[in-house]
Short mmCIF file of C-alpha atoms and ligand atoms in Angstrom, two decimals:
data_model
loop_
_atom_site.label_atom_id
_atom_site.label_comp_id
_atom_site.label_asym_id
_atom_site.label_seq_id
_atom_site.Cartn_x
_atom_site.Cartn_y
_atom_site.Cartn_z
CA MET A 617 8.22 -51.01 -18.67
CA SER A 618 11.90 -51.26 -19.44
CA ASP A 619 12.90 -53.44 -22.39
CA SER A 620 15.70 -55.08 -20.40
CA LYS A 621 13.10 -56.68 -18.15
CA TYR A 622 11.84 -58.61 -21.17
CA ALA A 623 15.14 -59.24 -22.90
CA ASP A 624 15.48 -62.76 -21.56
CA THR A 625 13.43 -64.89 -23.98
CA ALA A 626 13.85 -68.01 -21.86
CA SER A 627 12.12 -66.38 -18.89
CA LEU A 628 9.60 -64.76 -21.25
CA ASN A 629 8.75 -68.16 -22.76
CA PRO A 630 9.04 -70.56 -19.81
CA LYS A 631 8.85 -74.28 -20.52
CA THR A 632 5.33 -75.72 -20.11
CA THR A 633 5.65 -78.22 -17.28
CA SER A 634 2.05 -79.39 -16.85
CA TYR A 635 -0.26 -80.77 -19.56
CA GLU A 636 -3.97 -80.12 -20.18
CA PHE A 637 -6.34 -82.36 -22.25
CA PHE A 638 -4.51 -85.49 -20.94
CA GLY A 639 -1.25 -84.46 -22.58
CA PRO A 640 0.06 -85.46 -26.04
CA LEU A 641 -2.12 -88.60 -26.22
CA GLY A 642 -5.27 -86.56 -25.45
CA ALA A 643 -4.25 -83.83 -27.93
CA PHE A 644 -3.56 -86.47 -30.62
CA SER A 645 -6.89 -88.22 -29.95
CA ILE A 646 -8.86 -84.94 -30.21
CA THR A 647 -6.98 -83.92 -33.38
CA ILE A 648 -7.94 -87.23 -35.03
CA GLY A 649 -11.29 -87.64 -33.23
CA VAL A 650 -12.92 -84.25 -34.05
CA PRO A 651 -12.72 -84.66 -37.87
CA ILE A 652 -13.85 -88.30 -37.66
CA LEU A 653 -16.80 -87.32 -35.43
CA THR A 654 -17.80 -84.52 -37.81
CA TYR A 655 -17.82 -86.95 -40.78
CA ILE A 656 -19.70 -89.57 -38.72
CA LEU A 657 -22.40 -87.01 -37.85
CA TYR A 658 -22.85 -86.36 -41.59
CA PHE A 659 -22.82 -89.98 -42.70
CA THR A 660 -25.12 -91.26 -39.92
CA CYS A 661 -27.76 -88.55 -40.18
CA ASN A 662 -28.59 -87.31 -43.68
CA ASN A 663 -31.22 -87.39 -46.39
CA ASP A 664 -30.41 -90.99 -47.31
CA THR A 665 -30.42 -92.50 -43.82
CA SER A 666 -33.63 -94.46 -43.53
CA GLY A 667 -34.84 -96.12 -40.35
CA GLY A 668 -33.93 -93.30 -37.97
CA CYS A 669 -31.30 -90.75 -37.32
CA PRO A 670 -28.94 -92.37 -36.45
CA PRO A 671 -30.10 -95.70 -37.89
CA PRO A 672 -29.86 -98.79 -35.63
CA ILE A 673 -26.30 -100.04 -35.22
CA GLN A 674 -27.10 -103.36 -37.05
CA THR A 675 -27.89 -101.41 -40.27
CA LEU A 676 -25.41 -98.61 -39.71
CA TYR A 677 -22.35 -100.79 -39.22
CA PRO A 678 -22.56 -102.85 -42.48
CA SER A 679 -23.48 -99.77 -44.54
CA LEU A 680 -20.54 -97.88 -43.05
CA LEU A 681 -18.14 -100.73 -43.87
CA GLN A 682 -19.56 -100.88 -47.42
CA ALA A 683 -19.12 -97.12 -47.80
CA LEU A 684 -15.52 -97.20 -46.51
CA ALA A 685 -14.62 -99.85 -49.13
CA ASP A 686 -16.08 -97.71 -51.94
CA PRO A 687 -13.61 -95.26 -53.61
CA ALA A 688 -16.57 -92.91 -54.33
CA PHE A 689 -16.90 -92.39 -50.57
CA TRP A 690 -13.32 -91.10 -50.31
CA TRP A 691 -13.74 -88.88 -53.38
CA LYS A 692 -16.78 -87.31 -51.72
CA LEU A 693 -14.51 -86.04 -48.94
CA TRP A 694 -12.34 -84.25 -51.47
CA ASP A 695 -14.64 -81.91 -53.38
CA PRO A 696 -12.70 -79.40 -55.55
CA GLU A 697 -15.70 -77.07 -55.89
CA ALA A 698 -16.19 -76.90 -52.11
CA PHE A 699 -12.46 -76.35 -51.59
CA ALA A 700 -12.38 -73.56 -54.19
CA LEU A 701 -15.39 -71.83 -52.63
CA TYR A 702 -14.10 -72.24 -49.08
CA TYR A 703 -10.66 -70.79 -49.88
CA SER A 704 -12.27 -67.95 -51.93
CA TRP A 705 -14.44 -67.21 -48.91
CA TYR A 706 -11.39 -67.08 -46.66
CA THR A 707 -9.72 -64.69 -49.12
CA PHE A 708 -12.86 -62.52 -49.19
CA CYS A 709 -12.68 -62.21 -45.38
CA LEU A 710 -9.02 -61.22 -45.55
CA LEU A 711 -9.72 -58.58 -48.22
CA ALA A 712 -12.71 -57.23 -46.28
CA TRP A 713 -10.53 -56.97 -43.16
CA ALA A 714 -7.96 -54.97 -45.14
CA VAL A 715 -10.29 -52.77 -47.17
CA LEU A 716 -13.29 -52.00 -44.95
CA PRO A 717 -12.76 -49.17 -42.50
CA GLY A 718 -12.54 -49.97 -38.79
CA ASP A 719 -11.19 -48.58 -35.51
CA TRP A 720 -7.92 -49.93 -34.19
CA VAL A 721 -8.28 -51.13 -30.59
CA ARG A 722 -5.53 -52.01 -28.14
CA GLY A 723 -5.72 -55.44 -26.44
CA THR A 724 -4.67 -56.25 -22.87
CA GLN A 725 -0.97 -55.99 -21.98
CA LEU A 726 1.18 -58.94 -23.08
CA ARG A 727 3.93 -60.59 -21.02
CA ASN A 728 6.55 -58.73 -23.05
CA GLY A 729 5.04 -55.43 -21.93
CA LYS A 730 3.70 -54.69 -25.42
CA TYR A 731 0.13 -54.40 -26.66
CA GLN A 732 -1.44 -56.15 -29.66
CA GLN A 733 -3.57 -53.92 -31.96
CA TYR A 734 -6.86 -55.20 -33.42
CA LYS A 735 -8.88 -53.80 -36.35
CA ILE A 736 -12.59 -53.79 -35.51
CA ASN A 737 -14.61 -54.42 -38.71
CA ALA A 738 -16.03 -57.96 -38.33
CA PHE A 739 -19.63 -56.63 -38.19
CA SER A 740 -19.25 -54.63 -41.41
CA THR A 741 -17.61 -57.66 -43.08
CA CYS A 742 -20.72 -59.65 -42.12
CA LEU A 743 -23.08 -56.95 -43.42
CA LEU A 744 -21.19 -56.91 -46.73
CA ALA A 745 -21.37 -60.73 -47.01
CA LEU A 746 -25.10 -60.67 -46.11
CA GLY A 747 -25.77 -57.90 -48.64
CA LEU A 748 -23.98 -59.79 -51.43
CA SER A 749 -25.73 -63.08 -50.55
CA THR A 750 -29.18 -61.43 -50.39
CA GLY A 751 -28.55 -59.78 -53.78
CA TYR A 752 -27.50 -63.17 -55.22
CA ILE A 753 -30.63 -64.93 -53.83
CA LEU A 754 -32.94 -62.15 -55.09
CA ARG A 755 -31.34 -62.26 -58.53
CA PHE A 756 -31.00 -66.06 -59.00
CA GLY A 757 -33.65 -67.48 -56.62
CA VAL A 758 -33.50 -69.57 -53.43
CA GLU A 759 -32.54 -72.72 -55.40
CA SER A 760 -29.25 -71.01 -56.35
CA PHE A 761 -28.13 -70.82 -52.71
CA THR A 762 -28.24 -74.52 -51.76
CA PHE A 763 -24.56 -75.07 -52.44
CA PHE A 764 -23.56 -75.51 -48.80
CA TYR A 765 -26.14 -78.27 -48.25
CA ASP A 766 -25.22 -80.07 -51.49
CA HIS A 767 -21.46 -79.90 -50.88
CA TRP A 768 -21.53 -80.16 -47.08
CA VAL A 769 -18.94 -82.87 -46.60
CA GLY A 770 -16.53 -81.16 -49.02
CA PHE A 771 -16.79 -78.00 -46.94
CA VAL A 772 -16.01 -79.96 -43.79
CA SER A 773 -12.82 -81.23 -45.46
CA ALA A 774 -11.90 -77.76 -46.72
CA ALA A 775 -12.36 -76.20 -43.26
CA LEU A 776 -10.41 -79.06 -41.74
CA SER A 777 -7.50 -78.52 -44.14
CA MET A 778 -7.47 -74.84 -43.16
CA SER A 779 -7.48 -75.74 -39.45
CA LEU A 780 -4.52 -78.09 -39.93
CA PHE A 781 -2.66 -75.43 -41.89
CA GLN A 782 -3.40 -72.84 -39.21
CA GLY A 783 -1.91 -75.14 -36.58
CA ILE A 784 1.53 -74.37 -38.02
CA LEU A 785 3.94 -73.59 -35.24
CA TRP A 786 4.96 -70.02 -34.56
CA ARG A 787 7.78 -69.04 -32.25
CA LYS A 788 7.72 -65.54 -30.87
CA LEU A 789 5.80 -64.83 -27.67
CA LEU A 790 4.60 -68.33 -26.87
CA ALA A 791 1.41 -69.21 -25.00
CA LEU A 792 2.33 -70.29 -21.47
CA GLY A 793 0.60 -73.66 -22.06
CA GLY A 794 2.11 -74.29 -25.54
CA ASN A 795 5.83 -74.62 -24.92
CA SER A 796 6.14 -78.23 -23.74
CA GLY A 797 8.54 -79.28 -26.50
CA ASN A 798 6.15 -82.07 -27.58
CA LEU A 799 5.30 -81.34 -31.23
CA ILE A 800 1.84 -82.95 -31.24
CA TYR A 801 0.78 -81.33 -27.98
CA ASP A 802 2.08 -77.86 -28.89
CA PHE A 803 0.52 -78.09 -32.39
CA TYR A 804 -2.87 -78.84 -30.77
CA ILE A 805 -2.80 -76.41 -27.87
CA GLY A 806 -1.16 -73.57 -29.82
CA ARG A 807 2.38 -72.38 -29.53
CA GLU A 808 2.28 -68.72 -30.40
CA LEU A 809 0.04 -66.44 -28.38
CA ASN A 810 -0.52 -63.75 -31.03
CA PRO A 811 0.55 -64.89 -34.51
CA THR A 812 0.60 -61.74 -36.65
CA VAL A 813 1.11 -61.17 -40.38
CA GLY A 814 1.75 -57.50 -41.10
CA PHE A 815 -0.91 -55.79 -38.99
CA LEU A 816 -3.27 -58.79 -39.06
CA ASP A 817 -3.77 -60.64 -35.79
CA ILE A 818 -4.43 -64.18 -37.07
CA LYS A 819 -6.12 -65.46 -33.91
CA SER A 820 -8.80 -62.78 -33.47
CA PHE A 821 -9.36 -62.82 -37.26
CA ASN A 822 -10.16 -66.55 -37.17
CA GLU A 823 -12.11 -66.21 -33.93
CA LEU A 824 -14.89 -64.09 -35.46
CA ARG A 825 -14.74 -63.86 -39.26
CA PRO A 826 -14.34 -66.85 -41.64
CA GLY A 827 -16.06 -69.37 -39.34
CA MET A 828 -18.73 -67.24 -37.63
CA ILE A 829 -19.94 -65.38 -40.74
CA LEU A 830 -19.85 -68.57 -42.84
CA TRP A 831 -21.98 -70.25 -40.15
CA LEU A 832 -24.71 -67.63 -40.80
CA LEU A 833 -24.43 -68.10 -44.60
CA ILE A 834 -24.66 -71.88 -44.11
CA ASP A 835 -27.86 -71.43 -42.04
CA ILE A 836 -29.31 -69.24 -44.82
CA SER A 837 -28.31 -71.92 -47.36
CA MET A 838 -30.14 -74.57 -45.26
CA ALA A 839 -33.28 -72.37 -45.17
CA CYS A 840 -33.00 -71.92 -48.97
CA THR A 841 -32.67 -75.70 -49.42
CA GLN A 842 -35.79 -76.27 -47.28
CA ALA A 843 -37.70 -73.59 -49.25
CA THR A 844 -36.65 -75.30 -52.52
CA ARG A 845 -38.03 -78.62 -51.23
CA LEU A 846 -41.23 -77.20 -49.65
CA SER A 847 -42.36 -75.06 -52.65
CA GLY A 848 -41.07 -71.78 -51.29
CA GLN A 849 -42.06 -72.35 -47.62
CA ILE A 850 -39.86 -72.63 -44.56
CA THR A 851 -41.05 -74.12 -41.26
CA ASP A 852 -41.32 -72.21 -37.97
CA SER A 853 -38.58 -74.43 -36.50
CA MET A 854 -36.21 -73.36 -39.29
CA VAL A 855 -37.14 -69.69 -38.68
CA LEU A 856 -36.31 -70.09 -34.98
CA VAL A 857 -32.93 -71.73 -35.58
CA LEU A 858 -32.04 -69.10 -38.17
CA PHE A 859 -33.13 -66.30 -35.86
CA PHE A 860 -31.36 -67.65 -32.74
CA GLN A 861 -28.08 -68.40 -34.42
CA GLY A 862 -28.24 -65.19 -36.48
CA LEU A 863 -28.74 -63.21 -33.27
CA TYR A 864 -25.82 -64.98 -31.59
CA ILE A 865 -23.50 -64.41 -34.54
CA LEU A 866 -24.46 -60.77 -35.18
CA ASP A 867 -24.23 -60.05 -31.45
CA ALA A 868 -20.71 -61.51 -31.26
CA LEU A 869 -19.59 -59.55 -34.32
CA TYR A 870 -21.20 -56.30 -33.18
CA ASN A 871 -19.49 -56.64 -29.80
CA GLU A 872 -16.15 -57.52 -31.40
CA PRO A 873 -14.01 -55.59 -28.86
CA ALA A 874 -15.44 -57.82 -26.07
CA VAL A 875 -13.57 -60.79 -27.54
CA LEU A 876 -10.33 -59.12 -26.53
CA THR A 877 -10.95 -59.86 -22.83
CA THR A 878 -11.72 -63.58 -23.38
CA MET A 879 -9.48 -66.46 -22.43
CA ASP A 880 -8.90 -67.37 -26.13
CA ILE A 881 -7.31 -64.02 -26.83
CA ILE A 882 -5.58 -63.36 -23.50
CA SER A 883 -4.03 -66.70 -22.60
CA ASP A 884 -4.55 -69.47 -25.20
CA GLY A 885 -2.07 -69.96 -28.02
CA PHE A 886 -3.33 -70.31 -31.58
CA GLY A 887 -3.16 -73.96 -32.60
CA PHE A 888 -5.39 -76.71 -33.99
CA MET A 889 -7.65 -76.49 -30.89
CA LEU A 890 -8.79 -72.92 -31.55
CA ALA A 891 -8.57 -73.18 -35.35
CA VAL A 892 -10.85 -76.22 -35.52
CA GLY A 893 -13.29 -74.63 -33.05
CA ASP A 894 -13.36 -71.41 -35.06
CA LEU A 895 -13.52 -72.91 -38.54
CA LEU A 896 -15.07 -76.42 -38.56
CA TRP A 897 -18.14 -76.75 -36.28
CA ALA A 898 -21.31 -75.46 -37.61
CA ARG A 899 -28.46 -79.55 -41.15
CA TYR A 900 -31.30 -81.79 -39.96
CA LEU A 901 -34.39 -79.54 -40.44
CA VAL A 902 -33.83 -79.63 -44.21
CA PHE A 903 -34.53 -83.36 -44.48
CA ARG A 904 -36.80 -83.66 -41.36
CA PRO A 905 -38.96 -80.48 -41.52
CA LYS A 906 -40.70 -79.76 -38.21
CA VAL A 907 -43.74 -77.54 -37.47
CA LEU A 908 -43.78 -76.37 -33.86
CA GLY A 909 -46.88 -74.24 -33.37
CA TYR A 910 -47.19 -71.02 -31.33
CA ALA A 911 -46.97 -72.40 -27.76
CA TRP A 912 -43.86 -74.51 -28.30
CA SER A 913 -42.23 -71.71 -30.33
CA ALA A 914 -42.94 -69.22 -27.51
CA ALA A 915 -41.42 -71.56 -24.89
CA ILE A 916 -38.26 -72.03 -26.99
CA LEU A 917 -38.06 -68.27 -27.59
CA ALA A 918 -38.24 -67.71 -23.81
CA VAL A 919 -35.34 -70.15 -23.16
CA ASN A 920 -33.24 -68.45 -25.81
CA PHE A 921 -33.94 -64.91 -24.60
CA LEU A 922 -33.23 -65.81 -20.97
CA GLY A 923 -29.92 -67.31 -22.08
CA TYR A 924 -29.13 -64.32 -24.26
CA TYR A 925 -29.92 -61.88 -21.47
CA ILE A 926 -27.63 -63.65 -18.98
CA PHE A 927 -24.88 -64.10 -21.60
CA ARG A 928 -24.88 -60.52 -22.85
CA THR A 929 -25.32 -58.66 -19.56
CA SER A 930 -22.66 -60.73 -17.76
CA ASN A 931 -20.16 -60.37 -20.59
CA ASN A 932 -20.85 -56.63 -20.74
CA GLU A 933 -20.34 -56.27 -16.98
CA LYS A 934 -16.93 -57.95 -17.16
CA ASN A 935 -15.86 -56.26 -20.37
CA GLU A 936 -16.74 -52.76 -19.13
CA PHE A 937 -14.98 -53.49 -15.86
CA ARG A 938 -11.84 -54.82 -17.54
CA ASN A 939 -11.77 -51.61 -19.59
CA GLY A 940 -11.79 -49.46 -16.45
CA ARG A 941 -15.51 -48.61 -16.34
CA ASN A 942 -18.01 -49.58 -13.65
CA PRO A 943 -21.36 -47.92 -14.55
CA LYS A 944 -23.40 -50.18 -12.22
CA ASN A 945 -21.08 -49.53 -9.25
CA LEU A 946 -20.47 -53.25 -8.80
CA THR A 947 -18.39 -54.36 -5.81
CA TYR A 948 -15.03 -56.02 -6.36
CA ILE A 949 -11.92 -57.27 -4.58
CA THR A 950 -8.49 -55.96 -5.43
CA THR A 951 -5.90 -58.71 -5.84
CA GLU A 952 -2.26 -58.57 -4.86
CA GLN A 953 -1.50 -58.56 -8.61
CA GLY A 954 -3.31 -55.23 -8.87
CA SER A 955 -6.07 -56.73 -11.01
CA LYS A 956 -9.67 -56.52 -9.67
CA LEU A 957 -12.33 -59.25 -9.54
CA LEU A 958 -16.07 -58.44 -9.56
CA THR A 959 -18.03 -59.77 -6.60
CA SER A 960 -21.53 -58.46 -7.37
CA GLY A 961 -23.94 -58.41 -10.31
CA TRP A 962 -23.81 -61.56 -12.48
CA TRP A 963 -20.29 -62.30 -11.29
CA ALA A 964 -21.60 -62.98 -7.78
CA VAL A 965 -24.13 -65.57 -9.07
CA SER A 966 -21.42 -67.90 -10.36
CA ARG A 967 -17.81 -67.68 -11.48
CA HIS A 968 -18.90 -68.13 -15.16
CA PRO A 969 -22.47 -66.77 -15.49
CA ASN A 970 -21.75 -66.11 -19.18
CA TYR A 971 -21.24 -69.89 -19.77
CA PHE A 972 -24.66 -70.56 -18.16
CA GLY A 973 -26.35 -68.11 -20.58
CA ASP A 974 -24.46 -69.63 -23.52
CA LEU A 975 -25.59 -73.14 -22.53
CA LEU A 976 -29.27 -72.08 -22.31
CA MET A 977 -29.01 -70.65 -25.83
CA ALA A 978 -27.38 -73.87 -27.12
CA LEU A 979 -30.34 -75.81 -25.68
CA ALA A 980 -32.81 -73.43 -27.40
CA TRP A 981 -31.07 -74.09 -30.76
CA SER A 982 -31.62 -77.85 -30.44
CA LEU A 983 -35.21 -77.77 -29.10
CA PRO A 984 -36.77 -76.79 -32.53
CA THR A 985 -35.69 -80.21 -33.87
CA GLY A 986 -38.02 -81.90 -31.34
CA PHE A 987 -37.22 -85.17 -29.59
CA ASP A 988 -37.10 -87.66 -32.49
CA THR A 989 -33.35 -88.11 -32.31
CA PRO A 990 -30.61 -87.48 -29.76
CA ILE A 991 -28.23 -86.50 -32.61
CA THR A 992 -29.51 -82.90 -32.77
CA TYR A 993 -28.70 -82.53 -29.04
CA PHE A 994 -25.11 -83.40 -29.78
CA TYR A 995 -24.20 -79.71 -29.82
CA VAL A 996 -25.58 -79.04 -26.31
CA VAL A 997 -23.71 -82.01 -24.86
CA TYR A 998 -20.50 -81.16 -26.73
CA PHE A 999 -20.78 -77.52 -25.65
CA ALA A 1000 -21.45 -78.41 -21.99
CA VAL A 1001 -18.33 -80.61 -21.95
CA LEU A 1002 -16.33 -77.85 -23.66
CA LEU A 1003 -17.47 -75.17 -21.20
CA ILE A 1004 -17.01 -77.31 -18.07
CA HIS A 1005 -13.52 -78.19 -19.21
CA ARG A 1006 -12.87 -74.55 -20.07
CA GLN A 1007 -14.11 -73.41 -16.65
CA ARG A 1008 -11.68 -75.84 -15.01
CA ARG A 1009 -8.79 -74.63 -17.13
CA ASP A 1010 -9.66 -71.01 -16.37
CA ASP A 1011 -10.02 -71.70 -12.64
CA GLU A 1012 -6.60 -73.34 -12.66
CA ASN A 1013 -5.05 -70.43 -14.56
CA CYS A 1014 -6.66 -67.85 -12.27
CA GLU A 1015 -5.54 -69.80 -9.25
CA LYS A 1016 -1.97 -69.64 -10.49
CA LYS A 1017 -2.32 -65.99 -11.39
CA TYR A 1018 -4.09 -64.84 -8.24
CA VAL A 1019 -2.61 -67.16 -5.64
CA GLU A 1020 1.08 -67.15 -6.29
CA CYS A 1021 2.93 -63.98 -5.40
CA HIS A 1022 4.90 -62.65 -8.31
CA SER A 1023 6.79 -59.73 -6.83
CA VAL A 1024 9.96 -60.78 -5.03
CA SER A 1025 9.43 -59.01 -1.74
CA PRO A 1026 10.61 -60.76 1.49
CA THR A 1027 6.97 -61.05 2.60
CA ASN A 1028 5.95 -62.75 -0.64
CA ILE A 1029 8.82 -65.22 -0.46
CA LEU A 1030 7.66 -66.03 3.07
CA ILE A 1031 4.00 -66.40 2.05
CA ASN A 1032 4.88 -68.65 -0.93
CA ALA A 1033 6.91 -70.86 1.36
CA LEU A 1034 3.89 -71.51 3.57
CA PRO A 1035 2.34 -74.96 3.07
CA TYR A 1036 -1.20 -73.47 2.90
CA ARG A 1037 -1.57 -70.38 0.80
CA TYR A 1038 -4.30 -69.24 3.14
CA GLY A 1039 -6.26 -66.13 2.29
CA LYS A 1040 -4.84 -65.65 -1.17
CA ASP A 1041 -6.95 -63.80 -3.66
CA TRP A 1042 -8.46 -66.54 -5.88
CA HIS A 1043 -9.36 -68.66 -2.85
CA ARG A 1044 -10.91 -65.60 -1.25
CA TYR A 1045 -12.92 -65.02 -4.45
CA GLN A 1046 -13.95 -68.71 -4.57
CA ARG A 1047 -15.28 -68.43 -1.03
CA LEU A 1048 -17.31 -65.35 -1.99
CA VAL A 1049 -18.60 -66.93 -5.24
CA PRO A 1050 -18.77 -70.70 -4.63
CA TYR A 1051 -20.70 -71.85 -7.75
CA ARG A 1052 -18.73 -72.46 -10.94
CA ILE A 1053 -21.37 -72.09 -13.73
CA ILE A 1054 -24.98 -72.92 -12.65
CA PRO A 1055 -25.95 -71.55 -9.24
CA TYR A 1056 -26.87 -74.23 -6.64
CA ILE A 1057 -26.10 -77.02 -9.16
CA TYR A 1058 -22.50 -76.75 -10.29
P1 NDP B 1483 -14.71 -65.43 -19.39
O1 NDP B 1483 -15.34 -64.37 -20.22
O2 NDP B 1483 -15.44 -65.87 -18.17
O3 NDP B 1483 -13.26 -64.90 -19.00
C1 NDP B 1483 -12.47 -65.51 -18.02
C2 NDP B 1483 -11.52 -64.45 -17.50
O4 NDP B 1483 -12.27 -63.36 -16.93
C3 NDP B 1483 -10.63 -64.95 -16.37
O5 NDP B 1483 -9.49 -65.59 -16.89
C4 NDP B 1483 -10.28 -63.67 -15.65
O6 NDP B 1483 -9.24 -63.04 -16.43
C5 NDP B 1483 -11.55 -62.81 -15.80
N1 NDP B 1483 -12.40 -62.93 -14.64
C6 NDP B 1483 -12.81 -64.06 -13.99
N2 NDP B 1483 -13.62 -63.76 -12.95
C7 NDP B 1483 -13.72 -62.42 -12.96
C8 NDP B 1483 -14.42 -61.50 -12.12
N3 NDP B 1483 -15.15 -61.90 -11.08
N4 NDP B 1483 -14.31 -60.18 -12.40
C9 NDP B 1483 -13.57 -59.75 -13.46
N5 NDP B 1483 -12.89 -60.55 -14.26
C10 NDP B 1483 -12.96 -61.88 -14.03
O7 NDP B 1483 -14.42 -66.75 -20.23
P2 NDP B 1483 -14.10 -67.04 -21.76
O8 NDP B 1483 -13.10 -66.12 -22.26
O9 NDP B 1483 -13.83 -68.52 -21.78
O10 NDP B 1483 -15.52 -66.84 -22.53
C11 NDP B 1483 -15.99 -65.61 -23.08
C12 NDP B 1483 -17.35 -65.83 -23.73
O11 NDP B 1483 -17.22 -66.66 -24.89
C13 NDP B 1483 -18.35 -66.54 -22.80
O12 NDP B 1483 -19.61 -65.92 -22.89
C14 NDP B 1483 -18.43 -67.96 -23.35
O13 NDP B 1483 -19.72 -68.52 -23.08
C15 NDP B 1483 -18.17 -67.72 -24.83
N6 NDP B 1483 -17.59 -68.90 -25.51
C16 NDP B 1483 -18.26 -69.39 -26.63
C17 NDP B 1483 -17.76 -70.50 -27.30
C18 NDP B 1483 -18.48 -71.03 -28.52
O14 NDP B 1483 -17.97 -71.97 -29.15
N7 NDP B 1483 -19.65 -70.50 -28.88
C19 NDP B 1483 -16.50 -71.17 -26.87
C20 NDP B 1483 -15.92 -70.57 -25.69
C21 NDP B 1483 -16.44 -69.47 -25.07
P3 NDP B 1483 -8.37 -61.81 -15.91
O15 NDP B 1483 -8.56 -61.74 -14.42
O16 NDP B 1483 -6.98 -62.12 -16.32
O17 NDP B 1483 -8.93 -60.62 -16.62
#
C-alpha cells in the first residue's frame, strides 16, 4: 500500500451521512436512559423491597418519590469507597496488561492500510485477579468479600463515570459511523476507531478486561454474600449462575484473539455505547435464594451447553476462516472485494448463528431465578433487542461493503449505475443463507 493513497484525511474520514439508533435524539435518550434503568433495577428489586420484585406500581411510585426527595438517596449514588475500589481495579488491569507477558497479535487491516497491534494477556490477568481474590477469601473468610453487594449502587456510579470519561472524543482514524459532526451522536456512537495510548489499544482493553473480569469477581462476591447469610451454604441456583457466567467469561478471555474479528473491533468506534456495554452491565439470588433440584438443574445445564456449543463452534469457524485457515473444508463464496463469506457449517444455518448460541446462554442464566419475577429476565430481553439491532446494523454494513463496487473500473461504474444491483455478493449470500439469527423463525 502506498502512503499517498491514504494521505487525504478527508477521504480517509468521510462524513457520516446516515444515522443509526434514531440519530442524536436516540443516542441522547440511550445515554440518559441506560444509567437511569440500571439505578431503577437496583431500587425496585433489592433486599428491602417487600411485596414483590418489582413491587406493585401503587407502592413503588410513592416510595420512589419519597426516596428522590431524600438527600441520603443521592449520597448513596456517590460512594467514595466504591469509587476508590473501582478506579484501583481499573489501574490494576492496566498494570497487569503492561507487566504480564503476552503475545502481540496483528488485527485486521485498517482503512489507512496500517495494522493495529494487540497484546494478548487478558486470560492471565483474570487468573491473577482470581488467585488474589481466592487468597483473600481463604485468609479473611467469605464475609470479607461481600463488598460488591454492599456497595452495589456506588459501583454502578463509578463504572458510569468511567464510561462517560471514556466517551471522550478522539480524532485520528475515525469510525465510519462516528463522523456526523453532531457532538452528542458522535460521543455515543464513538468517533475514533482505535484510540491508542502508547502501545495500549483502549477499545480491546475495555472490551475484555476491567468489565468482564470484574463481572466474575462480582458473581463471586454475590456467592460469598449468600454464603454469609445461609451459614456457609450456597444454593444450586447460585452455583449454576456462577458456573455459567464464569464459563462465558473465561472462554471469552481465553479466546482473546477471536475478539479481533468482531464488529466492535473492526468497524465500531469507541464511544459511550461500547464503554457502557463493556463497563456497566453486570444480584437477586442473594436476597431470594432458590433451590432447583437435580431435574431442573439438568435441564438448565442442557440449555446452557447447547448455547455454548453453538456460540463457540460458530465463532471458531469464522475466526479460523478470517485468519486464513479452513480445517473443516467449509464452502464459501468469494466476493468482488476479495473477501470470502462462509456458506456451510454454522454459517449456512443463519447469518448470525453465534448470536443464537449467545441468546440461549443468556436464557440459561435467568432460568435459575425461577418464574417469580420478570425482572430477572430483563437481561434476556435486553440482550435479544441488542443482538437483533446489531444484526441489522451488521447486515446494513455488509450490504454496503459487499454490494457497492469500490474499484473504479468501467464495468463497476456501469454496474453501480444500474437501478437494481442484481447479483451482487451480499444479496447472493442472503439468498444462500436466508435466516438472520434463529433458523426458520427469524
Ligand atoms: P459476528 O461475529 O457475526 O461478525 C460479523 C462480521 O463477520 C461481519 O461484519 C463480516 O465481517 C463477517 N461475516 C459475516 N458473515 C460471514 C460469513 N458467512 N463468513 C465469514 N465472515 C462473515 O458479529 P459480532 O462481532 O457482532 O459478534 C461476535 C460475538 O460477540 C458473537 O458471538 C456475539 O454473540 C458476541 N457478542 C456478545 C455481546 C455481549 O454483551 N455479551 C455483545 C455483542 C456481541 P467481514 O466480512 O468484514 O469480516
